[in-house]
Structures are given as C-alpha cells and as structure tokens.
CSV table of C-alpha atoms in Angstrom, one decimal:
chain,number,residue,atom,x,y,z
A,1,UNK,CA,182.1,60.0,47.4
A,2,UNK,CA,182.7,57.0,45.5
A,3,UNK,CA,185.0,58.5,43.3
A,4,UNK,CA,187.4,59.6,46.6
A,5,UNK,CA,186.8,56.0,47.7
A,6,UNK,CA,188.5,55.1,44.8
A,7,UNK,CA,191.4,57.5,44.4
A,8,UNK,CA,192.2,57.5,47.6
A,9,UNK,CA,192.5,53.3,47.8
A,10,UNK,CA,195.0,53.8,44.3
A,11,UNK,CA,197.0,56.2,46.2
A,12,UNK,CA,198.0,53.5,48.9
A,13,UNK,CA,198.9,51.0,46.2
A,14,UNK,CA,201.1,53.0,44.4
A,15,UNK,CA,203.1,54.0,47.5
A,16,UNK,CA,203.2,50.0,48.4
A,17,UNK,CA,204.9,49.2,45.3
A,18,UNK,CA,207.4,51.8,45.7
A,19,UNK,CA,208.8,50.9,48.9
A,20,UNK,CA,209.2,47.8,47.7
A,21,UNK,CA,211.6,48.2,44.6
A,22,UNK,CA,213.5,50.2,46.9
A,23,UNK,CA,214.3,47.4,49.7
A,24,UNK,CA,214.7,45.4,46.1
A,25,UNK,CA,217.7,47.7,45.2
A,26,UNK,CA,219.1,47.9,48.4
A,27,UNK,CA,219.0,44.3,48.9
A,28,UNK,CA,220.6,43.8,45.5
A,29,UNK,CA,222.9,46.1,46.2
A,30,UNK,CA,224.0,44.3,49.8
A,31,UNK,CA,224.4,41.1,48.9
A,32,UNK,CA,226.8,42.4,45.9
A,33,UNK,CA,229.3,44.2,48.2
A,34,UNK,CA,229.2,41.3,50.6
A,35,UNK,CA,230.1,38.8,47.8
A,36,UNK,CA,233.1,41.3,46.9
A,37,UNK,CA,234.0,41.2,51.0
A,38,UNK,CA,234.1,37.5,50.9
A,39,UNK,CA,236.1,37.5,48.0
A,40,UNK,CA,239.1,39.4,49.4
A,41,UNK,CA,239.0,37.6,52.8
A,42,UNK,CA,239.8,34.6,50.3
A,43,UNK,CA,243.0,36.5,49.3
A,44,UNK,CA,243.9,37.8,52.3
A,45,UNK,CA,243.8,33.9,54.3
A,46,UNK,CA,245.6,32.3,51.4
A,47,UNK,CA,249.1,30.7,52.9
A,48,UNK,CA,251.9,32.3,51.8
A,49,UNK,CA,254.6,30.2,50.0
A,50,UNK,CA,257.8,29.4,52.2
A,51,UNK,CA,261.0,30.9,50.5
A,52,UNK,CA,263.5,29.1,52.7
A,53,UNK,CA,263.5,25.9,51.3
A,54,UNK,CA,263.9,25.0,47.6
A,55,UNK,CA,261.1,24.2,45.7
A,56,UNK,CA,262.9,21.8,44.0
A,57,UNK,CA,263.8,19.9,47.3
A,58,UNK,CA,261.6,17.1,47.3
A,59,UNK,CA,261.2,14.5,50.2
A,60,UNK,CA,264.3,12.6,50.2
A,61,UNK,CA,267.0,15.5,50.0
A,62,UNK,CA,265.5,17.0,52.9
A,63,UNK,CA,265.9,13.4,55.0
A,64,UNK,CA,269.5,12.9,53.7
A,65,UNK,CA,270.4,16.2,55.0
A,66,UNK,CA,268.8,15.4,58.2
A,67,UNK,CA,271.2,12.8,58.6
A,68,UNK,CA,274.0,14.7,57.3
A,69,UNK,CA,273.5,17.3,60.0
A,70,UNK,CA,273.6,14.0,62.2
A,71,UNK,CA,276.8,12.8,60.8
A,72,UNK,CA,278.4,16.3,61.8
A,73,UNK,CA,277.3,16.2,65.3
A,74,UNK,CA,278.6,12.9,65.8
A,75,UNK,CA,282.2,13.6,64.8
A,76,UNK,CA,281.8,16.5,67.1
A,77,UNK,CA,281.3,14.5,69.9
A,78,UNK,CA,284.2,12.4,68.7
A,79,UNK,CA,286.1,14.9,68.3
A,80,UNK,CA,285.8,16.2,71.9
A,81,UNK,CA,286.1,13.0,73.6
A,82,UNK,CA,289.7,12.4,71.8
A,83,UNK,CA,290.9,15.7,72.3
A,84,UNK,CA,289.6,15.1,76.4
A,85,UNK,CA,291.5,11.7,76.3
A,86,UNK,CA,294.8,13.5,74.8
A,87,UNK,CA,294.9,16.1,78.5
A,88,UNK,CA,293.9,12.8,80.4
A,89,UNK,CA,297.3,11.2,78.8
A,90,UNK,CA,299.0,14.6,79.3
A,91,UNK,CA,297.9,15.1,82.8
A,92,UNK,CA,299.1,11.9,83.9
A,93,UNK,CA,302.5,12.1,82.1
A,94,UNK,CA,302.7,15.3,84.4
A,95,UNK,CA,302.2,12.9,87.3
A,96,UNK,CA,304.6,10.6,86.3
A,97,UNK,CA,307.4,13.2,85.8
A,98,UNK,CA,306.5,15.1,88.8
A,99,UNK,CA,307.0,11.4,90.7
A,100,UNK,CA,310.2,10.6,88.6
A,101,UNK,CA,311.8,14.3,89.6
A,102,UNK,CA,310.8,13.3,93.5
A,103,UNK,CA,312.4,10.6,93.0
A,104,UNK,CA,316.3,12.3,91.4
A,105,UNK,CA,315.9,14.4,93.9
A,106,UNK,CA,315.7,11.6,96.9
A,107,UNK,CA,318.4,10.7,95.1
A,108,UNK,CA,320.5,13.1,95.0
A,109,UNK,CA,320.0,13.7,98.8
A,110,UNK,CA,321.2,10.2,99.2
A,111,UNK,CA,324.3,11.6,96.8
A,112,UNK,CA,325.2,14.0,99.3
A,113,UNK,CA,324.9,12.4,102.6
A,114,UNK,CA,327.2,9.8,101.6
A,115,UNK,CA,329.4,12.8,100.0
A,116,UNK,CA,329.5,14.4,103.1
A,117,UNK,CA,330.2,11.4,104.9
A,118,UNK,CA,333.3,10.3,103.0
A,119,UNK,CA,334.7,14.3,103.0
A,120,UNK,CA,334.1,14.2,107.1
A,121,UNK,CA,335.9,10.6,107.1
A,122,UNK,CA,333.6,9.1,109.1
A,123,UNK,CA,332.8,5.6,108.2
A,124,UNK,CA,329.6,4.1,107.3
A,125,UNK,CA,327.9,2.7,109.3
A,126,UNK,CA,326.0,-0.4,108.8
A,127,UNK,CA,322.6,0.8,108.1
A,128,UNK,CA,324.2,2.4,105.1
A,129,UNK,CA,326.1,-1.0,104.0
A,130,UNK,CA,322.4,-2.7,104.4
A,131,UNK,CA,321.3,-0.1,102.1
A,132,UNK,CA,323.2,-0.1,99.5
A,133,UNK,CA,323.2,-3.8,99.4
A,134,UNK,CA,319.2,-3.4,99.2
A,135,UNK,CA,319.7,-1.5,96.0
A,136,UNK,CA,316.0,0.1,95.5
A,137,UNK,CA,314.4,-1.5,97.9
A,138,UNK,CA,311.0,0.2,98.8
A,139,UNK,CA,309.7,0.6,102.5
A,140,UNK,CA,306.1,2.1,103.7
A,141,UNK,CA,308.0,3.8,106.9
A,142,UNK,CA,311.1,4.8,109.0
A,143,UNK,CA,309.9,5.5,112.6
A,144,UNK,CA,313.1,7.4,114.1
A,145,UNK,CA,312.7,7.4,118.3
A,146,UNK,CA,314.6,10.4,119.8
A,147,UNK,CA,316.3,9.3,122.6
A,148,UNK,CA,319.0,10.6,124.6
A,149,UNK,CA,322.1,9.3,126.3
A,150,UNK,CA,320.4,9.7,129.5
A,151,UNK,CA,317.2,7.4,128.7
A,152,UNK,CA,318.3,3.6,128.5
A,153,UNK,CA,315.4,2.7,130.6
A,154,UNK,CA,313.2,4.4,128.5
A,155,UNK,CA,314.4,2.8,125.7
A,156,UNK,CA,314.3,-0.8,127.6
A,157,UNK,CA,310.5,0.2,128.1
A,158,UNK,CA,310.0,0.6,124.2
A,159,UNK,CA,311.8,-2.7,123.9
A,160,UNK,CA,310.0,-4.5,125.7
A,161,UNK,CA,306.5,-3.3,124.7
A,162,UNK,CA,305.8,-1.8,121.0
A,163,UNK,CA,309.0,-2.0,119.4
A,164,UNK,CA,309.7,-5.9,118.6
A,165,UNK,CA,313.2,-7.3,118.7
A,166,UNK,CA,316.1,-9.7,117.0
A,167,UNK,CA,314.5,-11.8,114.4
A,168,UNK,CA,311.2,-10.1,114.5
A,169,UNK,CA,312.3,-6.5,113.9
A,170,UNK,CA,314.8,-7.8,110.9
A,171,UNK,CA,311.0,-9.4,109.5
A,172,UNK,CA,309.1,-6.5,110.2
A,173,UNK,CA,311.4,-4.7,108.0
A,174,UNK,CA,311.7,-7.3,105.4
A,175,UNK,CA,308.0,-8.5,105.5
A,176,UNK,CA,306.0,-5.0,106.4
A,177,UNK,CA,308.6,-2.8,105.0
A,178,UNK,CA,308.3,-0.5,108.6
A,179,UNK,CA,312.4,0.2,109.5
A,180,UNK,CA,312.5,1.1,113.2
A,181,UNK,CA,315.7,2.9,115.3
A,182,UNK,CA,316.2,4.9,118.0
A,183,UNK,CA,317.8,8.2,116.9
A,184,UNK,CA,320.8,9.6,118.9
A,185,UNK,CA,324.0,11.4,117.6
A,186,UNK,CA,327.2,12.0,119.9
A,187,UNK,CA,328.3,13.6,123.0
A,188,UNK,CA,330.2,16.8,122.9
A,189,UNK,CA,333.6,15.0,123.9
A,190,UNK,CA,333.7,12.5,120.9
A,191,UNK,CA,334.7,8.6,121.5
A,192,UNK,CA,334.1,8.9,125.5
A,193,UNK,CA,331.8,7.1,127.6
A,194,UNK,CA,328.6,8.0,126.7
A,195,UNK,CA,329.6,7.3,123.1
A,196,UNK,CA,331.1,3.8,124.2
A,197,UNK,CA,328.0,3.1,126.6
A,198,UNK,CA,325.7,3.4,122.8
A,199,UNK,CA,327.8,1.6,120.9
A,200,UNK,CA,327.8,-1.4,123.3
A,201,UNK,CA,323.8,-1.2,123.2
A,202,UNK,CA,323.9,-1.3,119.8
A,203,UNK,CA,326.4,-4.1,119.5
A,204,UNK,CA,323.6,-5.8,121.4
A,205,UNK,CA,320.5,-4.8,120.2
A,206,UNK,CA,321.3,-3.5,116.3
A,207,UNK,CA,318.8,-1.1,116.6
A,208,UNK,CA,320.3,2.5,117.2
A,209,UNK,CA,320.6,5.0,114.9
A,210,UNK,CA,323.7,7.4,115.1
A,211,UNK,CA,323.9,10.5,113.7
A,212,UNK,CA,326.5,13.3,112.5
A,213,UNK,CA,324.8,15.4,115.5
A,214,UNK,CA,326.3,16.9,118.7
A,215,UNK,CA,323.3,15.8,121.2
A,216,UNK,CA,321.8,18.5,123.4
A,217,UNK,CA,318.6,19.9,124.4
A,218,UNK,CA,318.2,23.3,122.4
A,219,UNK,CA,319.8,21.2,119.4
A,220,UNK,CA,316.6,19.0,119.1
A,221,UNK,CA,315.9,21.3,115.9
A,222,UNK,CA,319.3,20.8,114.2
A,223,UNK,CA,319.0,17.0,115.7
A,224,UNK,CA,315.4,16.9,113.5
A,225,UNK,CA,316.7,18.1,110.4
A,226,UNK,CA,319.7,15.7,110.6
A,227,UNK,CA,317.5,12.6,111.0
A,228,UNK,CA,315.0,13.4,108.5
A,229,UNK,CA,318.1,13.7,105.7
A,230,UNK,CA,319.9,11.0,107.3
A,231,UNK,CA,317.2,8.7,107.0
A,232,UNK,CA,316.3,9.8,103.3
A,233,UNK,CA,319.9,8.1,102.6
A,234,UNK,CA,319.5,5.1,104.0
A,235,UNK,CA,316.1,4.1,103.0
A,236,UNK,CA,313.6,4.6,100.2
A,237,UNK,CA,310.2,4.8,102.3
A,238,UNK,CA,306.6,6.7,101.4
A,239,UNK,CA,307.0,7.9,104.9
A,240,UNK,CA,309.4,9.2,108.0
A,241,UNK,CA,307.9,9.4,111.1
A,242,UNK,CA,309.6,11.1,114.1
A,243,UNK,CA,308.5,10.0,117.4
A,244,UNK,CA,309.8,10.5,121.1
A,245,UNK,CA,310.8,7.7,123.5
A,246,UNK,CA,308.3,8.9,126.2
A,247,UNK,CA,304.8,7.4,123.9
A,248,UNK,CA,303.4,4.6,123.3
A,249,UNK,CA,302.7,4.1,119.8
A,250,UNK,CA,300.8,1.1,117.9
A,251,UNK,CA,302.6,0.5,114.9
A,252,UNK,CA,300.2,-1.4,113.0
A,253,UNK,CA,297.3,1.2,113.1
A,254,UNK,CA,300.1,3.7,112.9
A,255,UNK,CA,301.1,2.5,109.5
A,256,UNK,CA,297.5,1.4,108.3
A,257,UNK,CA,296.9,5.2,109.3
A,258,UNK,CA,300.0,6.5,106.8
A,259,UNK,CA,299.0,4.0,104.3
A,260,UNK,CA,295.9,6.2,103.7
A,261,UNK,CA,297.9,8.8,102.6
A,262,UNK,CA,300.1,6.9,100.2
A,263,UNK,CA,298.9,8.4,96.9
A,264,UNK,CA,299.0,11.9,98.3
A,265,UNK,CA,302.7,13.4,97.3
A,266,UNK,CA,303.5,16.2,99.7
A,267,UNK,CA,302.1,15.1,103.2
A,268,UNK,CA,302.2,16.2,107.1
A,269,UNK,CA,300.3,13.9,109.6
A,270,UNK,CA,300.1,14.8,113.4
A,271,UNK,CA,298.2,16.6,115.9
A,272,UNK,CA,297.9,19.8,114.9
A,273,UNK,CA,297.9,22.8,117.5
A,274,UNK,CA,298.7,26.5,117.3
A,275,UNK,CA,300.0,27.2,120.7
A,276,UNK,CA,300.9,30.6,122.2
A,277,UNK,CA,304.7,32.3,121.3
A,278,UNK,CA,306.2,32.5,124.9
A,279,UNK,CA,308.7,36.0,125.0
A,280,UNK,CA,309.3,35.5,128.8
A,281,UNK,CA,312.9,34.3,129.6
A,282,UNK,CA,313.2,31.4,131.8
A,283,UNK,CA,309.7,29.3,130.9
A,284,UNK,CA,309.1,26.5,129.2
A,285,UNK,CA,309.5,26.1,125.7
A,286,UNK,CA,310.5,30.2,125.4
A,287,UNK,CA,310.9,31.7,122.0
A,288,UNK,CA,313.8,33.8,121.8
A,289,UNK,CA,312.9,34.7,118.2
A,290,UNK,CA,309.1,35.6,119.3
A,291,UNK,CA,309.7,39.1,117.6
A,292,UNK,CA,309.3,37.6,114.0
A,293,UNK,CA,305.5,36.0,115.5
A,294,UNK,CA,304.1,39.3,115.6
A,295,UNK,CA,303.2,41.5,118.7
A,296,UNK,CA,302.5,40.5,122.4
A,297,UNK,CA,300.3,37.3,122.7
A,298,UNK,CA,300.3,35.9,118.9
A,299,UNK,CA,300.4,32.5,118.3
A,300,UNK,CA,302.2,30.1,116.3
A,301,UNK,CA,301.1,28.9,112.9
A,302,UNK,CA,299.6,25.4,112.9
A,303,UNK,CA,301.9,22.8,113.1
A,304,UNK,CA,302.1,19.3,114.7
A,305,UNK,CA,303.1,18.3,118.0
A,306,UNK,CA,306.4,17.0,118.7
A,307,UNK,CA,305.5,14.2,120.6
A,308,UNK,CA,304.7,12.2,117.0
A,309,UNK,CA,304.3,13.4,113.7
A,310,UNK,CA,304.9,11.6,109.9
A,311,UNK,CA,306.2,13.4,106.7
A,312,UNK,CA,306.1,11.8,103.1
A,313,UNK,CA,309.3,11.1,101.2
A,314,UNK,CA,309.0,14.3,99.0
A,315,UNK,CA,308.7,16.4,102.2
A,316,UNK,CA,312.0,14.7,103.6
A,317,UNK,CA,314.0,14.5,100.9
A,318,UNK,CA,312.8,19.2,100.2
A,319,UNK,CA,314.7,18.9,104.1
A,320,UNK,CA,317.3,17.0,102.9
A,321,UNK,CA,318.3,19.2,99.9
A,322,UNK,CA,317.8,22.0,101.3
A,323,UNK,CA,319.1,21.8,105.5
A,324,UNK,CA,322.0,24.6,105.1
A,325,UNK,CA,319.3,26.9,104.6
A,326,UNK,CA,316.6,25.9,106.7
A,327,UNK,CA,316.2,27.9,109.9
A,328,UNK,CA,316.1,26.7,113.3
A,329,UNK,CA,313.9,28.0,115.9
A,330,UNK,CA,313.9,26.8,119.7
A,331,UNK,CA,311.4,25.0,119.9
A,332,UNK,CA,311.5,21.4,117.0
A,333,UNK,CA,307.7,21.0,116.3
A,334,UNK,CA,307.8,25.0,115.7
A,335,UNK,CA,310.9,24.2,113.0
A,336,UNK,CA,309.1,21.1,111.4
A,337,UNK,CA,306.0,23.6,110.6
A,338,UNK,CA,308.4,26.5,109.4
A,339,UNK,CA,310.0,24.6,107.0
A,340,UNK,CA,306.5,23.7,105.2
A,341,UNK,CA,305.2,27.3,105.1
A,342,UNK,CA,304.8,28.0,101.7
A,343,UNK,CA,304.9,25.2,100.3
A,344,UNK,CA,302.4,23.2,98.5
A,345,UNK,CA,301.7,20.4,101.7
A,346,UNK,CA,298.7,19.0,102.9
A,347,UNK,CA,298.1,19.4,106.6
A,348,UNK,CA,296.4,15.8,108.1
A,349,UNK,CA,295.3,16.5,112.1
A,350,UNK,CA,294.6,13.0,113.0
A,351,UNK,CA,293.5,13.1,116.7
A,352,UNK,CA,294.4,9.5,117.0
A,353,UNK,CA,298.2,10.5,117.6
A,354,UNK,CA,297.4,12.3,120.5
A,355,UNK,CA,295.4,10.2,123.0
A,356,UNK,CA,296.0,9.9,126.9
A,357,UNK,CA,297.1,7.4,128.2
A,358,UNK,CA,294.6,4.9,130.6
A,359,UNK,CA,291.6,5.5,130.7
A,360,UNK,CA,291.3,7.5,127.6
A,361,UNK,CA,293.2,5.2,125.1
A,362,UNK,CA,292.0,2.1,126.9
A,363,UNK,CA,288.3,3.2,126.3
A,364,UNK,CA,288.8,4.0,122.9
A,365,UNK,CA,290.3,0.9,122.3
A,366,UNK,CA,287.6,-1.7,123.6
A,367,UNK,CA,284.9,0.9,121.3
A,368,UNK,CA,287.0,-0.6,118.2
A,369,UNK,CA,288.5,2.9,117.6
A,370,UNK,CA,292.6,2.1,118.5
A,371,UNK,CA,294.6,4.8,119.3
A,372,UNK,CA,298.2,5.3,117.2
A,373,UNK,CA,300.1,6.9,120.0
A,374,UNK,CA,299.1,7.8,123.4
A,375,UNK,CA,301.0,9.9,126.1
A,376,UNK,CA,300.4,12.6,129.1
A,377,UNK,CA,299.8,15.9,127.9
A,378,UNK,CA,301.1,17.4,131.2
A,379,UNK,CA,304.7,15.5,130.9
A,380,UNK,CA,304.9,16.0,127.1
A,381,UNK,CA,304.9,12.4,127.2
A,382,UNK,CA,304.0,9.2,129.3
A,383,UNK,CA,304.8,10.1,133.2
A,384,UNK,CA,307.5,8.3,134.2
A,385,UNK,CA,307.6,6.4,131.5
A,386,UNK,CA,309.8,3.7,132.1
A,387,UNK,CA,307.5,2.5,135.2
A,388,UNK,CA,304.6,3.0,133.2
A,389,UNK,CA,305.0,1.7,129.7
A,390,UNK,CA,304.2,-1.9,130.3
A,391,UNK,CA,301.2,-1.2,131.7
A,392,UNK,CA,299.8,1.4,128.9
A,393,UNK,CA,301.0,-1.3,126.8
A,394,UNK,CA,298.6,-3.7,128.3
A,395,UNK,CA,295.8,-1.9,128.2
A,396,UNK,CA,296.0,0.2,125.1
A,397,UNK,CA,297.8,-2.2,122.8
A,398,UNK,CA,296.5,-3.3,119.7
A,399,UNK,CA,298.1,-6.9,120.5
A,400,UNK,CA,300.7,-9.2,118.2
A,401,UNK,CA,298.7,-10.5,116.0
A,402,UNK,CA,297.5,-7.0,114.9
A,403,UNK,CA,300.8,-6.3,114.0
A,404,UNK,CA,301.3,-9.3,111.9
A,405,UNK,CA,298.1,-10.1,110.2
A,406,UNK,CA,298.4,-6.1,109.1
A,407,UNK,CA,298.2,-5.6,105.2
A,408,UNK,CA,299.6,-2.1,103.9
C-alpha cells in the first residue's frame, strides 16, 4: 500500500513538470515572434523621404524663391493694369473721333444749306449773317415754333407769356445759349401778302424764322425735315427742339430737362406713344400709306408726339445729310420716328412734356414737380389758345426768375 502511495504521488510530479517546460517554450517562442512583429511595424511607419525638393536646398534658397514667385506675380498684375489703361486710352480716342466726325459732318450740312442757298439765289437771311459772324459759337438749344400764316394771335399769346422779347431774347441767347424762332416758310404765290404780312412781323419783332418751304397742312413732314437742316446751318447747338404754337412750354425746366442728356450722342426726348394706323379716308390724321404698317388694326412704332419733342445735334445734322432720301409720311410725328428706325438712338419718354393744362400742370407745379410743356390732349394743343395762354401761363409758369437764375 505504501509502496502505491508512493508511486502514485511521483507520477503527479512528473506530469507537473512537464506542462510546465511546455508553457516555457511556447512562451519563449511568443514573445520571439512578437519582437520580430514589432520590428517590421518600425519599417513600415518610417517617413518616406520627399523627392520633390533638393536635398541640397537648404533654408534660404527655398525663401528667395518664395519671393521670386512673388516678384512674378507682381509684374503680372502690372502687366495687366497697363495693358487695361492702353483700351481705356483707346476707347476714349474712339470717343473723341466719333465726336470730331459728328462734328465734319454738322459741318458739312451747314456746307450744303448755304450751297443750296446761293444755287437757288435766295439771299441770306440774317440769322445766317449772325451765324457766320459767331464763328463756332456753341448753344445748348434751338426751339423752332411751327406756326402758320393764319396764327398771329397765337403767336402774340407766346409773346406775351413764355417766349421773352427785344433785349431779353438777344440775352437769352447770348447768356443761356437757348435760340428761340417761330418757324414758317412761304405761301404758294411767292412775295404776296401773306409773305409781306411776315416779313413786317419780323421787321418788328426779329424773331421769325423763314424757310425754303411751301407752307401747307400735309407738308408739315417736308416742313419738319426743312427746319431741322435749316437750323443745323445756322447754329451749333447740343439740341433742336420742335414745338407747336398751341403749348405752353417752360423753357428753363425744358432746357435743365435736355441738359441731362448732354453727354448722350444720339438722342430723342418726347412723349412717346404708339397710336393706332388709321386706313379710313376722310378721318383725322389718316394714313394713306397704312399698307406698309401691317394688316387691319396695327399700330405705329413708338415715336414722340408732335406737340413737343427734342433731337441732339448728331440726330439733326443724320436729317440734314441725308433729307433727299428720307421719306415722308402723312402724318410729322410718324416721319420724325421713321427716320430713326434703325438707327443707333436712345428713346427718352419724359411724361413731363405732355401735361394738361389747369388743373393738372398747376397741381404738379405747387408739389415742386414743374411741367415742360402743357396742352389739351383733345385739341392737339391748348383750346383756343390764344384766349387761354395767359392764363395757363399764370398758373403753370415756372416764373422769371426761374428762367434767369437757371444754370445749364
């Protein structure tokens, strides 16, 4: 018994010791692969070596091509800024040839007129001889006022209201540059007494304009067209305005209205409208030419109303050069707004030309916002005009002073 006591208790010791030498080995034998693991995930995070830049680049050669790069960027911008400064200087020697060619070509208008003039043998007359004595003189506007032969009380209305007189007309022109006439040409019998009846109002007044124009009431297209080339001759202004003897205008807002536009080379200011083309024979204002508006009911392109309107000098003096082949249609405004289609012209509606006459233009007035011209739509003018001008003057005036103290 005690012999099994004994071998069996040496059995169990042996087995002991066995197991251990083997968790010995393995042991051993894990911590030497996991030293090798360690090892190569030393390799593997080592930072790899940058090939771009030199390695013998040190510090300062990498800051003084910094700046270099720098260097180039600038002159880059410089280089950009003169080459935007040489189309500024081109761009603007465009303007100024574009301005000087406006300019040959008023001109050469003014060439013409008094070519034709001394081929027809008609004499000049003295708005001409004030012109040429003038030399270059500059103007901001020529208001033409159609009249007729058949209005000297509506042109003793416009006297005696908005248009001054004598002294003060002769320093309107000299000191505001505005040149003011009333536009009329002859009668169809030459020299009789209508033609003598004008030429003793303008021996009194001095303040007609006459032109080479048979008068009548489906010439007022032809009768446009003369005036505008007419006046182009005589005087060097930024703007011709063309406005009936039936409205009241303001000339001081009127011309602090055109002044406005004075940088602006090709320009059309009025109330613009686009009324319907009228085929019917025997109405008002009928179109015999309405075939070339389209069918039955078209309207007219947009064009100002005839009442008032204002065209720059580049506009006039494009009239001027070129009347023989402008065509005329029945109705003036309609032929005005022909002539500019397709061309390069600014259309201006200014509303102002337009008002009624009292209340409307007298309510505008006291709310500070003065009318330029005012008139009836109904009568295509001011009712009875000569009764009524004084007192539209009266209430819708701008006043004297306004005229005067004006600075265009």
């Amino acid at each position: 018994m005690s012999w099994k006591s004994r071998g069996g208790g040496g059995l169990e010791s042996a087995s002991k010791n066995l197991v251990s030498k083997k968790w010995t080995i393995l042991i051993c034998f894990g911590c030497f692969c996991t030293g090798i693991l360690f090892s190569d995930s030393n390799r593997m995070w080592t930072v790899p070596e940058v090939k771009d830049i030199p390695r013998g680049m040190d510090g300062e050669e990498e800051k003084l091509k910094l700046i270099s790069e720098g260097c180039d960027t600038k002159d880059a911008k410089r280089e950009r800024e003169d080459i935007f400064g040489e189309v500024s200087k081109t761009h603007h020697a465009i303007q100024t040839l574009d301005k000087t060619v406006s300019n040959l070509e008023m001109e050469l208008a003014a060439a013409k007129a008094a070519q034709e003039s001394i081929i027809n043998g008609s004499p000049l007359s003295d708005d001409s001889k004030i012109s040429e004595s003038s030399g270059k003189r500059k103007y901001l506007m020529v208001v033409g006022i159609n009249t007729a032969f058949s209005s000297r009380k509506r042109r003793d209305s416009v006297r005696a209201t908005w248009m001054p007189q004598g002294e003060k007309r002769k320093k309107l022109e000299e000191e505001k540059g505005i040149v003011m006439r009333f536009v009329i040409g002859h009668s169809a019998t030459s020299g009789g007494i209508l033609d003598r009846a004008i030429e003793a109002e303008d021996k009194r007044h001095g303040d007609i304009l006459r032109l080479e124009h048979v008068e009548g009431y489906l010439e007022l297209s032809a009768k446009t067209k003369i005036f505008f080339a007419t006046a182009v001759a005589l005087w060097n202004a930024d703007f011709y305005v063309k406005v009936d003897d039936d409205v009241h205008v303001n000339i001081a807002t009127l011309g602090a209205t055109l002044a406005r536009h004075r940088s602006k080379p090709r320009v059309y200011i009025g109330c613009m409208k686009s009324g319907p083309v009228l085929a019917q024979k025997g109405v008002r204002y009928h179109e015999p030419e309405y075939w070339k508006f389209g069918g039955e009911g078209n309207k007219y392109f947009r064009h100002a109303t005839g009442q008032i309107y204002a065209i720059s000098k580049d506009l006039a003096s494009y009239i001027s050069i070129n009347q023989h082949m402008l065509h005329k249609y029945a109705n003036e405004d309609v032929s005005l707004g022909s002539w500019f289609i397709g061309l390069d012209v600014e259309h201006i509606d200014d509303r102002r030309l337009c008002c009624g006459t009292p209340p409307d233009c007298e309510w505008k007035a006291q709310a500070g916002n003065v009318c330029v011209a005012s008139f009836d739509w109904s009568c295509s003018g001011i009712c009875k005009s000569s009764e009524r001008m004084k007192e539209v003057h009266r209430r819708c005036g701008e006043g004297e002073n306004a005229l005067w103290n004006a600075v265009f």
